[in-house]
PDB file of N, CA, C and O in Angstrom:
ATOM      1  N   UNK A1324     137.694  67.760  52.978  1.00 65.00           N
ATOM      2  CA  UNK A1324     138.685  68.719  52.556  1.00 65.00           C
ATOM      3  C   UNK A1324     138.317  70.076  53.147  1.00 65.00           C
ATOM      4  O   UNK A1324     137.310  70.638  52.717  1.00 65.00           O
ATOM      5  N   UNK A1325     139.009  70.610  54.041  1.00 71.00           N
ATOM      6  CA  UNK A1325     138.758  72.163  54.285  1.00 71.00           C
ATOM      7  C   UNK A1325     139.226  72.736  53.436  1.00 71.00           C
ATOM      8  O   UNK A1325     139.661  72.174  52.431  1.00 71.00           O
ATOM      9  N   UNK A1326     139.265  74.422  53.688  1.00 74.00           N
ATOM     10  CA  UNK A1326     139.631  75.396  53.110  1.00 74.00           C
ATOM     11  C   UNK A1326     141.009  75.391  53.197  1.00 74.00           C
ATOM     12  O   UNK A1326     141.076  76.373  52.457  1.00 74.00           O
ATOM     13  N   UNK A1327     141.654  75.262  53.334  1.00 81.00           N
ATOM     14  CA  UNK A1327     143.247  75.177  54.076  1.00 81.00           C
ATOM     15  C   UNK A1327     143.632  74.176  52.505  1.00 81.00           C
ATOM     16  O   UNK A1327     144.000  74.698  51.453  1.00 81.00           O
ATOM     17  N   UNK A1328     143.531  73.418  52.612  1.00 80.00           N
ATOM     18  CA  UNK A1328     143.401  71.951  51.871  1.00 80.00           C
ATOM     19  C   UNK A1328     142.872  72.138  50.551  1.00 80.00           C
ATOM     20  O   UNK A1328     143.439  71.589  49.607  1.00 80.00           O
ATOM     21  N   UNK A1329     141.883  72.828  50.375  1.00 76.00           N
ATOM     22  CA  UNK A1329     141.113  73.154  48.974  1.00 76.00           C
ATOM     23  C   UNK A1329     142.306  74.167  48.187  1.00 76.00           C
ATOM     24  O   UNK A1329     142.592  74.153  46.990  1.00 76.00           O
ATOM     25  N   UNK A1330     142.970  75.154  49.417  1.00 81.00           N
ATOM     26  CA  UNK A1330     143.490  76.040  48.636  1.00 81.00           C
ATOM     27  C   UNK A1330     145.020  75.231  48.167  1.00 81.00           C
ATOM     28  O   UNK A1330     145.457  75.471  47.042  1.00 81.00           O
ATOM     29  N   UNK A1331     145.529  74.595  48.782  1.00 85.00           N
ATOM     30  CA  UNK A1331     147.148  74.043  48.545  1.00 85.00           C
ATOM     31  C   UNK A1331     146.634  73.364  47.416  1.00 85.00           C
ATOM     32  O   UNK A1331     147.371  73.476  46.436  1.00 85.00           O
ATOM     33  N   UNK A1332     145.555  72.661  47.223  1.00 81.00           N
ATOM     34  CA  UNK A1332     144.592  72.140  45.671  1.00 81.00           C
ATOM     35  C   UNK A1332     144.709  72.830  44.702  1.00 81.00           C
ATOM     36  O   UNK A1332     145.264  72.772  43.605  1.00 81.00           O
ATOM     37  N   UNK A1333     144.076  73.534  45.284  1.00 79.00           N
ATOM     38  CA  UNK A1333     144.255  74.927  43.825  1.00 79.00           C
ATOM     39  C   UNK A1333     145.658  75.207  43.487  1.00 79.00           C
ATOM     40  O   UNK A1333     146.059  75.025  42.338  1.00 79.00           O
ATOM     41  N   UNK A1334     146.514  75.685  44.526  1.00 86.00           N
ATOM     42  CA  UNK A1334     147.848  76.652  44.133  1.00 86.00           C
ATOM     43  C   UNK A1334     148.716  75.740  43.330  1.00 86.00           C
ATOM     44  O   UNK A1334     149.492  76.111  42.450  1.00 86.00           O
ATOM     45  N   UNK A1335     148.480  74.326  43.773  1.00 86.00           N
ATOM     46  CA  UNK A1335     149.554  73.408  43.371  1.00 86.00           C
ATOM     47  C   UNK A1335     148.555  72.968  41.836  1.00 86.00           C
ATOM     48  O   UNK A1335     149.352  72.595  40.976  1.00 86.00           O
ATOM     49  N   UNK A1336     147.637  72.939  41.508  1.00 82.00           N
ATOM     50  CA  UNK A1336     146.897  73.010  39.995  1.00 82.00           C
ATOM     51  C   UNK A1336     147.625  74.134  39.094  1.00 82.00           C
ATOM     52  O   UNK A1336     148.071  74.050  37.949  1.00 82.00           O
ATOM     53  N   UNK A1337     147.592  75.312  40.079  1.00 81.00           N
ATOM     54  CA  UNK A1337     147.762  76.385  39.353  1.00 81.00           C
ATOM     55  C   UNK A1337     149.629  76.557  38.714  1.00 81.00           C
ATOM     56  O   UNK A1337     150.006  77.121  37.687  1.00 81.00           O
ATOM     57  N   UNK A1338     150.338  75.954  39.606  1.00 88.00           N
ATOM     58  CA  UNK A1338     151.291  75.934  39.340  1.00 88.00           C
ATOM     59  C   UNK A1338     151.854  74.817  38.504  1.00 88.00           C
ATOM     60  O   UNK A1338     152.877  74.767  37.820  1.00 88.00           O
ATOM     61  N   UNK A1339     151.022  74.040  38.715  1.00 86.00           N
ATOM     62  CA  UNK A1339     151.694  72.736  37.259  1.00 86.00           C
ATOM     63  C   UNK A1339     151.010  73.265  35.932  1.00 86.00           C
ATOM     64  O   UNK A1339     151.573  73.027  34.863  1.00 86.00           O
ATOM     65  N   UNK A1340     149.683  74.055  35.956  1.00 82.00           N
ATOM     66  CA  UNK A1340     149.510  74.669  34.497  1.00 82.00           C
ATOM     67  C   UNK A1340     150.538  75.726  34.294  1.00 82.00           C
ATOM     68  O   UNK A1340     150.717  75.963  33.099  1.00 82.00           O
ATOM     69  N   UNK A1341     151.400  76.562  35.261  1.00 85.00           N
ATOM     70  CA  UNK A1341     152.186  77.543  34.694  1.00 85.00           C
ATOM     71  C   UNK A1341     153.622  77.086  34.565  1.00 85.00           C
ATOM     72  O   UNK A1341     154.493  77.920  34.317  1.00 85.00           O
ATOM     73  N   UNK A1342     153.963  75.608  34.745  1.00 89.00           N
ATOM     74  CA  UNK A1342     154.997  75.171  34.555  1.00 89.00           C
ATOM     75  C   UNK A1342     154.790  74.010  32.968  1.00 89.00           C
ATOM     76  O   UNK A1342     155.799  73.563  32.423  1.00 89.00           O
ATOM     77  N   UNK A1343     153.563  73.727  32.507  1.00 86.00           N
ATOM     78  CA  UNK A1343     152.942  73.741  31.881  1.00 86.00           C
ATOM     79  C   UNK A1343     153.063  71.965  31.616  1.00 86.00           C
ATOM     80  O   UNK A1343     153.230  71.292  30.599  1.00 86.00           O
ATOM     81  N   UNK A1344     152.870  71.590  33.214  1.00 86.00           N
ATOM     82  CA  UNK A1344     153.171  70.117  33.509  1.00 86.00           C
ATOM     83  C   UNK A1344     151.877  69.489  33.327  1.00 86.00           C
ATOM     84  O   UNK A1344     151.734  68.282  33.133  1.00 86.00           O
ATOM     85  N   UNK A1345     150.536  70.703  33.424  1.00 81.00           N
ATOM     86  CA  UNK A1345     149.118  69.825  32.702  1.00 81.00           C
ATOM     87  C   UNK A1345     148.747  70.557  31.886  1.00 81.00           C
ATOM     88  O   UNK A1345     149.319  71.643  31.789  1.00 81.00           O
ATOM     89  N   UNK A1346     147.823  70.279  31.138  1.00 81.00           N
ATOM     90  CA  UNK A1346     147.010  71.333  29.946  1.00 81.00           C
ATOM     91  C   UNK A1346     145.880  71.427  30.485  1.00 81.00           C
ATOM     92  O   UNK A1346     145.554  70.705  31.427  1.00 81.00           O
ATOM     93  N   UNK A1347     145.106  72.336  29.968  1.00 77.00           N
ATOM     94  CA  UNK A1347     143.446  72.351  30.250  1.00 77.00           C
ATOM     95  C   UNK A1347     143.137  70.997  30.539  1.00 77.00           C
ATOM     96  O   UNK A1347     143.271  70.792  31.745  1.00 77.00           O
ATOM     97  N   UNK A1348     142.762  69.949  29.884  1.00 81.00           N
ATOM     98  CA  UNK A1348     141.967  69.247  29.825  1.00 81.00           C
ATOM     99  C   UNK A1348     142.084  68.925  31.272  1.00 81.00           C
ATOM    100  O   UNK A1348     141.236  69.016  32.159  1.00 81.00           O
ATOM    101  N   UNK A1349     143.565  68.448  31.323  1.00 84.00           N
ATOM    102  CA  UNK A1349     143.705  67.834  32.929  1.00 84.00           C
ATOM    103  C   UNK A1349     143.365  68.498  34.471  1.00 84.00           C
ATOM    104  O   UNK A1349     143.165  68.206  35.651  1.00 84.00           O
ATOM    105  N   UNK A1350     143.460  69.597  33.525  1.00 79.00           N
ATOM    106  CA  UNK A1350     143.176  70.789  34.973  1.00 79.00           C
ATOM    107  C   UNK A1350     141.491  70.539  35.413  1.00 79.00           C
ATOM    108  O   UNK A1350     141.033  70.316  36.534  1.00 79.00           O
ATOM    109  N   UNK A1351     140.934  70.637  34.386  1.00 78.00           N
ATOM    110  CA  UNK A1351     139.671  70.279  34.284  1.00 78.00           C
ATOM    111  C   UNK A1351     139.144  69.270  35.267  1.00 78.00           C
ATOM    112  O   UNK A1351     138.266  69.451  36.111  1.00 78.00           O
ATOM    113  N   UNK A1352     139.928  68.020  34.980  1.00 82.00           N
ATOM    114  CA  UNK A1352     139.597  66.680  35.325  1.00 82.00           C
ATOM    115  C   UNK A1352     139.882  66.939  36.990  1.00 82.00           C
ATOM    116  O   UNK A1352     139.043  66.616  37.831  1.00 82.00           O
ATOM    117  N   UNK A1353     140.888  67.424  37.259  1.00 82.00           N
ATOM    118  CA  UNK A1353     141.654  67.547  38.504  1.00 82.00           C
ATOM    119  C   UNK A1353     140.907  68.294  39.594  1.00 82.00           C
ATOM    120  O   UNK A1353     140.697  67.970  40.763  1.00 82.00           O
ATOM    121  N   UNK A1354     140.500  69.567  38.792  1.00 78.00           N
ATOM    122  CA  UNK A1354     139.266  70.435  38.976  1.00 78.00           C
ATOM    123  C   UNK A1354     137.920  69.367  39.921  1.00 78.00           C
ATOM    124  O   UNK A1354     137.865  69.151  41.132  1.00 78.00           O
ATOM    125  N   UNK A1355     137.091  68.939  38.948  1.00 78.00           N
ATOM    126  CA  UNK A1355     136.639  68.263  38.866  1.00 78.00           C
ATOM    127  C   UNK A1355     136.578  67.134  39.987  1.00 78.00           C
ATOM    128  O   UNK A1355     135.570  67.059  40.690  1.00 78.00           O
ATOM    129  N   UNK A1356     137.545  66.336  40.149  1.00 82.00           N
ATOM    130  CA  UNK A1356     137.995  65.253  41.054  1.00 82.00           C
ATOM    131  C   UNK A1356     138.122  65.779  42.566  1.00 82.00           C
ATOM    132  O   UNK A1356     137.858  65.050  43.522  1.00 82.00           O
ATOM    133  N   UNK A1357     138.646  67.409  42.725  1.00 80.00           N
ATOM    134  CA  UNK A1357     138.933  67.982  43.836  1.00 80.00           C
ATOM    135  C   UNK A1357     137.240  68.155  44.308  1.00 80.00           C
ATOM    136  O   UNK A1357     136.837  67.551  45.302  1.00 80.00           O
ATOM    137  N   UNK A1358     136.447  68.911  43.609  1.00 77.00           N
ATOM    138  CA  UNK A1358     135.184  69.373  43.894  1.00 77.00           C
ATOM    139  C   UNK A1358     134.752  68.217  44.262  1.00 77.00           C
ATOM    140  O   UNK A1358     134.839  67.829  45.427  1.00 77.00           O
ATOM    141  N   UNK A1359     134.223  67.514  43.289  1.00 79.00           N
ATOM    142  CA  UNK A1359     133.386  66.048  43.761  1.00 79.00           C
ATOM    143  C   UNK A1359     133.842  65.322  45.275  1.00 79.00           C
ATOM    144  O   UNK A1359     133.001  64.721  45.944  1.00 79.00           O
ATOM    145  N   UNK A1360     135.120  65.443  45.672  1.00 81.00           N
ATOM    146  CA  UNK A1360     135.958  65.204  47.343  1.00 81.00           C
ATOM    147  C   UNK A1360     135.253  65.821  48.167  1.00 81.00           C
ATOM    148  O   UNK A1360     134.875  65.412  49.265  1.00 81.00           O
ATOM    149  N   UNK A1361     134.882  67.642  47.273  1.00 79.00           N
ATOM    150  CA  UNK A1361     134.719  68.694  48.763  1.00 79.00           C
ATOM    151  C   UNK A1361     133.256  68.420  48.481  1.00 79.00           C
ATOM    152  O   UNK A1361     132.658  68.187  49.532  1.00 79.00           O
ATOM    153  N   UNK A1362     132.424  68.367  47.325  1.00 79.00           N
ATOM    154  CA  UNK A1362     130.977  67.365  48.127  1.00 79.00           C
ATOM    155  C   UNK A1362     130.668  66.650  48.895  1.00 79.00           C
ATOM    156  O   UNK A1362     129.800  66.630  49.769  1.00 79.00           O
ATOM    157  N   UNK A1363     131.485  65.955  48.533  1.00 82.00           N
ATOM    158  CA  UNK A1363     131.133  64.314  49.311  1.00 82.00           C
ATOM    159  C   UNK A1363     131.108  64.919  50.657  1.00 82.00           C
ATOM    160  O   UNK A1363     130.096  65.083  51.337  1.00 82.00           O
ATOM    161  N   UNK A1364     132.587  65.305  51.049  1.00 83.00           N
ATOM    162  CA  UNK A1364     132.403  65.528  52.351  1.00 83.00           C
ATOM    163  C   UNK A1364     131.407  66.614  53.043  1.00 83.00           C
ATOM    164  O   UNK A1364     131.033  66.600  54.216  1.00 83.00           O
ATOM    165  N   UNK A1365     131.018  67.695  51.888  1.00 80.00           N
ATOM    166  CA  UNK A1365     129.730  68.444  52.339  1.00 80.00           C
ATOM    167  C   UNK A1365     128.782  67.660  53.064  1.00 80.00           C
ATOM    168  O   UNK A1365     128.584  67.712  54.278  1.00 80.00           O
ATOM    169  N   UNK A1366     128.087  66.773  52.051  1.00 83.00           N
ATOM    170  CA  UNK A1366     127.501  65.766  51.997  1.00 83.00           C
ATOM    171  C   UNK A1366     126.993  65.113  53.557  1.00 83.00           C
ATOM    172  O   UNK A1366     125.906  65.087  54.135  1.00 83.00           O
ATOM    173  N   UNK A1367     128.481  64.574  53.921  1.00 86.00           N
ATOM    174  CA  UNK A1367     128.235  63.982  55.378  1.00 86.00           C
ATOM    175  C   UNK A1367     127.901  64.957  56.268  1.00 86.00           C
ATOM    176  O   UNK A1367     127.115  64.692  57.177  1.00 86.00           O
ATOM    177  N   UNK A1368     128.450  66.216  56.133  1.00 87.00           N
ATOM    178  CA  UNK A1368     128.501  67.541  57.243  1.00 87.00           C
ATOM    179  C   UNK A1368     127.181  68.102  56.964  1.00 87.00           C
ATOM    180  O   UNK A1368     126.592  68.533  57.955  1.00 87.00           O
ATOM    181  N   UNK A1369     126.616  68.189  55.899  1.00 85.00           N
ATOM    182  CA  UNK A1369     125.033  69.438  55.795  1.00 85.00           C
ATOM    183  C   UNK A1369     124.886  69.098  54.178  1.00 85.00           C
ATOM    184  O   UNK A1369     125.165  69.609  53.094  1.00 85.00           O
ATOM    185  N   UNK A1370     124.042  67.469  54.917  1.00 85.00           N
ATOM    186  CA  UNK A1370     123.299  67.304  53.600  1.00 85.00           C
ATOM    187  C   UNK A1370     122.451  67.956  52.382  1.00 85.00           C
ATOM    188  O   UNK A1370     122.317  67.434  51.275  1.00 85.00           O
ATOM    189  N   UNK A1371     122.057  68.849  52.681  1.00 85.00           N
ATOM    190  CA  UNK A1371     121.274  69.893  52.075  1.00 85.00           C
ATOM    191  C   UNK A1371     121.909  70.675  51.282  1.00 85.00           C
ATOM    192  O   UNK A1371     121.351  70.917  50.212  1.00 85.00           O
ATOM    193  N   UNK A1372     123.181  71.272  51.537  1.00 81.00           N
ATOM    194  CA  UNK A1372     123.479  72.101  50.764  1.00 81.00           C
ATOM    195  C   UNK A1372     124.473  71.119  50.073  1.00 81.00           C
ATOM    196  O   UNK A1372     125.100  71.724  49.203  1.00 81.00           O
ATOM    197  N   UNK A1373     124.727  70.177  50.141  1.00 80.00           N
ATOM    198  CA  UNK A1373     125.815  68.888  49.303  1.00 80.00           C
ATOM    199  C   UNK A1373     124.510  68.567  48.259  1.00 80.00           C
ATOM    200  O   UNK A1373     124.686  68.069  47.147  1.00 80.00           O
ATOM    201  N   UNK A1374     123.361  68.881  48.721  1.00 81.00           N
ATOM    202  CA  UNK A1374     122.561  68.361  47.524  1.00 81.00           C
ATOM    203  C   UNK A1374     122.319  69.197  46.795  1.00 81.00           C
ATOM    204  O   UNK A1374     121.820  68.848  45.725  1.00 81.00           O
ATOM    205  N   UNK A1375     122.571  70.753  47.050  1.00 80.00           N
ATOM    206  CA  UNK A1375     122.299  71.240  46.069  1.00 80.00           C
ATOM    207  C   UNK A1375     123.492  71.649  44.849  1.00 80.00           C
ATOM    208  O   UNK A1375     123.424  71.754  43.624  1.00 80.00           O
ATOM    209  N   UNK A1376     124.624  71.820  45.874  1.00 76.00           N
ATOM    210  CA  UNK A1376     125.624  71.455  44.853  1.00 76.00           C
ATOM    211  C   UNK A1376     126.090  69.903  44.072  1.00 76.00           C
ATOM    212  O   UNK A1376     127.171  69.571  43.586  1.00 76.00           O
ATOM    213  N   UNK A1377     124.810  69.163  44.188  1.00 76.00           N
ATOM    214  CA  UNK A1377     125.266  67.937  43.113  1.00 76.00           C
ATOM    215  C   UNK A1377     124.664  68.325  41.804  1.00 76.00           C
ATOM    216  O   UNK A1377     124.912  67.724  40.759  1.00 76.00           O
ATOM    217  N   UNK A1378     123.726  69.530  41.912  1.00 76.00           N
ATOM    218  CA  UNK A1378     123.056  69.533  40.636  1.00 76.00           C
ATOM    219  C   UNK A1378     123.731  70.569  40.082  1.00 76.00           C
ATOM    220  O   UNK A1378     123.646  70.696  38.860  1.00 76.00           O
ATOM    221  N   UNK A1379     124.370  71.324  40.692  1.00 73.00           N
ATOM    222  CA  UNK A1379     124.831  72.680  39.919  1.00 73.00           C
ATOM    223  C   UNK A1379     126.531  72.530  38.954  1.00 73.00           C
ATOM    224  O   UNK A1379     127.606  72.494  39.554  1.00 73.00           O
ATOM    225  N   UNK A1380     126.444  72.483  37.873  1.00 68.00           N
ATOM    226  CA  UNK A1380     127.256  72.374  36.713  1.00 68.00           C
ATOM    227  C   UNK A1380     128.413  72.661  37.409  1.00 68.00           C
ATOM    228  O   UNK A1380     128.164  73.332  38.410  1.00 68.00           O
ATOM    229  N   UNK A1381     129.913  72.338  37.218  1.00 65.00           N
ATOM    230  CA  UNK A1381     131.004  72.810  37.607  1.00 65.00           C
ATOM    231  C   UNK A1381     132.061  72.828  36.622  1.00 65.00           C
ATOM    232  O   UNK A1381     132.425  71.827  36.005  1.00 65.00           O
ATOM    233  N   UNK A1382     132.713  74.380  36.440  1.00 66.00           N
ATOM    234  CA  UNK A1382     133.855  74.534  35.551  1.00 66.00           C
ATOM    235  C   UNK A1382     134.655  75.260  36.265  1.00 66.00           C
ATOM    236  O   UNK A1382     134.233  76.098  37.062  1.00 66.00           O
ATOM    237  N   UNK A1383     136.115  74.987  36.029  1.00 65.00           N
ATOM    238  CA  UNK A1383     137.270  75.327  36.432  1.00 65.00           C
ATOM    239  C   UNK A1383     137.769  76.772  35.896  1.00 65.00           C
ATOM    240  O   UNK A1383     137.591  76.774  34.677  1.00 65.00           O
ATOM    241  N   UNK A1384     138.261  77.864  36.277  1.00 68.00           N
ATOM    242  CA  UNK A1384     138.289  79.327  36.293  1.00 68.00           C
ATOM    243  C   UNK A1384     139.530  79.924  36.639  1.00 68.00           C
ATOM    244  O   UNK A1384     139.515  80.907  37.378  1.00 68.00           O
ATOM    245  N   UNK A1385     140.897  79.344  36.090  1.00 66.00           N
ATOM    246  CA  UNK A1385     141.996  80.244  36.272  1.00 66.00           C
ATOM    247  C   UNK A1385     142.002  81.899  37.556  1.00 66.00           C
ATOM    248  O   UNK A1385     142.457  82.174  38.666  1.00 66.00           O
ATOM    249  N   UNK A1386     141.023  82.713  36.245  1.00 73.00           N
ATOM    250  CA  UNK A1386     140.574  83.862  36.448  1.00 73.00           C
ATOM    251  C   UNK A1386     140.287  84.111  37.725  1.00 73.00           C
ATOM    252  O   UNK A1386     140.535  85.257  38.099  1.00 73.00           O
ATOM    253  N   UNK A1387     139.592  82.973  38.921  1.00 68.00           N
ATOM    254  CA  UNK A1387     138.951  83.779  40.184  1.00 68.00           C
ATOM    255  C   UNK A1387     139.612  83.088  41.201  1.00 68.00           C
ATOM    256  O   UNK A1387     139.983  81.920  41.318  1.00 68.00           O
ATOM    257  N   UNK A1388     139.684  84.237  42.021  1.00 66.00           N
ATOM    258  CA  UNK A1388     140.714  83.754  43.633  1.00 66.00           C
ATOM    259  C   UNK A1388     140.271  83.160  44.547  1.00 66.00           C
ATOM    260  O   UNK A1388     140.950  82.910  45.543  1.00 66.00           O
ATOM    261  N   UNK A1389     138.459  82.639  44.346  1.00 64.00           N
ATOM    262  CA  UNK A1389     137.936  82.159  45.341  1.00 64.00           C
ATOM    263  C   UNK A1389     138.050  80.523  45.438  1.00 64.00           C
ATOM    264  O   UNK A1389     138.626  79.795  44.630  1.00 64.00           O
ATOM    265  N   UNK A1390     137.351  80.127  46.639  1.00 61.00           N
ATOM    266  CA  UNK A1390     137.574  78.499  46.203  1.00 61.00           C
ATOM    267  C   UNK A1390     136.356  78.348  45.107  1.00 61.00           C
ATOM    268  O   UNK A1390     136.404  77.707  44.057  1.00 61.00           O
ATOM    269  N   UNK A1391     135.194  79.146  45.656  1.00 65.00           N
ATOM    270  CA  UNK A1391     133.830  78.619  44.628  1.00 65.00           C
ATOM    271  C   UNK A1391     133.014  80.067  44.233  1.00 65.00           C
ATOM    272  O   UNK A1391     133.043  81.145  44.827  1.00 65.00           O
ATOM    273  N   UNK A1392     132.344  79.705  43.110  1.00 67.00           N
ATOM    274  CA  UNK A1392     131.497  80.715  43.288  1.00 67.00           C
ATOM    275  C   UNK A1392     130.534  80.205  41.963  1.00 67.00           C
ATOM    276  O   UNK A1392     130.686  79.187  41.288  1.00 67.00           O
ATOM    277  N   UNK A1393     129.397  81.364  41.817  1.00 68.00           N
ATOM    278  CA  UNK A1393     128.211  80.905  41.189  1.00 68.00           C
ATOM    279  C   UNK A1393     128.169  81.961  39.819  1.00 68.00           C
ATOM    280  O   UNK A1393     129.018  82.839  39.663  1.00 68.00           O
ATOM    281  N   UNK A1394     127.338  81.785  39.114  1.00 69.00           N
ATOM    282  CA  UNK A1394     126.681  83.032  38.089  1.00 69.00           C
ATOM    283  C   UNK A1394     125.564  82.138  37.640  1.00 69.00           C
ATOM    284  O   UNK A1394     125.146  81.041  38.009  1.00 69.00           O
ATOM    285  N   UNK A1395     125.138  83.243  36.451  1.00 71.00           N
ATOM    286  CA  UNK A1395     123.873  82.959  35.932  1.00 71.00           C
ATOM    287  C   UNK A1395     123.949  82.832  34.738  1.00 71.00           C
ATOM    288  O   UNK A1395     124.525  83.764  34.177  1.00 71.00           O
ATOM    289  N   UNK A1396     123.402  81.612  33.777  1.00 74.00           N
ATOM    290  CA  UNK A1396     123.558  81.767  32.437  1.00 74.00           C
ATOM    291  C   UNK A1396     122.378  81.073  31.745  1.00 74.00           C
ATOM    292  O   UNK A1396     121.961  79.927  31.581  1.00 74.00           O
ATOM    293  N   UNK A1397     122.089  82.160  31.466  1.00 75.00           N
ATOM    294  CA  UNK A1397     120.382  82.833  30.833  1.00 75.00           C
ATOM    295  C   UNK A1397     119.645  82.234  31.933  1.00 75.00           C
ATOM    296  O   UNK A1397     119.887  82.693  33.049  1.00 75.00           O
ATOM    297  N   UNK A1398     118.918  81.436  31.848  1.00 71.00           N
ATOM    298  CA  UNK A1398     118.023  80.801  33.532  1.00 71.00           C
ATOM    299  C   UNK A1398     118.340  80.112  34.296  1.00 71.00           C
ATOM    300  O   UNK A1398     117.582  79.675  35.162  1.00 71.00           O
ATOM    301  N   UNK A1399     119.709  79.785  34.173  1.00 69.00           N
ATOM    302  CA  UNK A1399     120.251  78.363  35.134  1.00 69.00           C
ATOM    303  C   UNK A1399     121.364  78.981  35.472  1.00 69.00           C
ATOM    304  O   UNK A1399     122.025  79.771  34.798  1.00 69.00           O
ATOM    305  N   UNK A1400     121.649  78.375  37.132  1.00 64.00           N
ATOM    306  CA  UNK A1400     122.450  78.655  37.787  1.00 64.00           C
ATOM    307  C   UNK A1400     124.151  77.684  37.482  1.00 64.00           C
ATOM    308  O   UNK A1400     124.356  76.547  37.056  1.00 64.00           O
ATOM    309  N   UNK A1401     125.024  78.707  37.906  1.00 61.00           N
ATOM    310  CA  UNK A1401     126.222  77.214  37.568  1.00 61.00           C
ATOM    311  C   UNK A1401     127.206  77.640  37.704  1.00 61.00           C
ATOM    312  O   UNK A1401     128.207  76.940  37.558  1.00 61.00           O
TER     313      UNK A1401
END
């Protein structure tokens, strides 16, 4: 999945929650299902950093315009 591809992911998520064709939960799942795709294919391209995003927690964020991003909560990254 490129960036191109990640984002029509997102916009079209974003727009069935504001038509209110999924709820959280599903967004979540969908969330979820999209990321685990753009691993995998990390994965084959630069194993290393596909491994480090298998360990790092993932939640879905209305709120931010990016495809990904990180913070800190209390000692763990996520």
């Amino acid at each position: 999945m490129n960036e191109s591809q990640f984002k029509d992911a997102r916009d079209e998520a974003l727009t069935a929650v504001s038509k209110n064709e999924f709820t959280m939960d599903q967004l979540q799942k969908y969330a979820e299902q999209t990321l685990s795709g753009a691993v995998i294919e990390l994965l084959q391209t630069n194993r290393l950093f596909g491994e480090v995003l298998i360990q790092i927690p993932r939640y879905y964020n209305t709120n931010l315009n990016g495809a990904m991003g990180f913070k800190w909560s209390e000692t763990q990254l996520t």
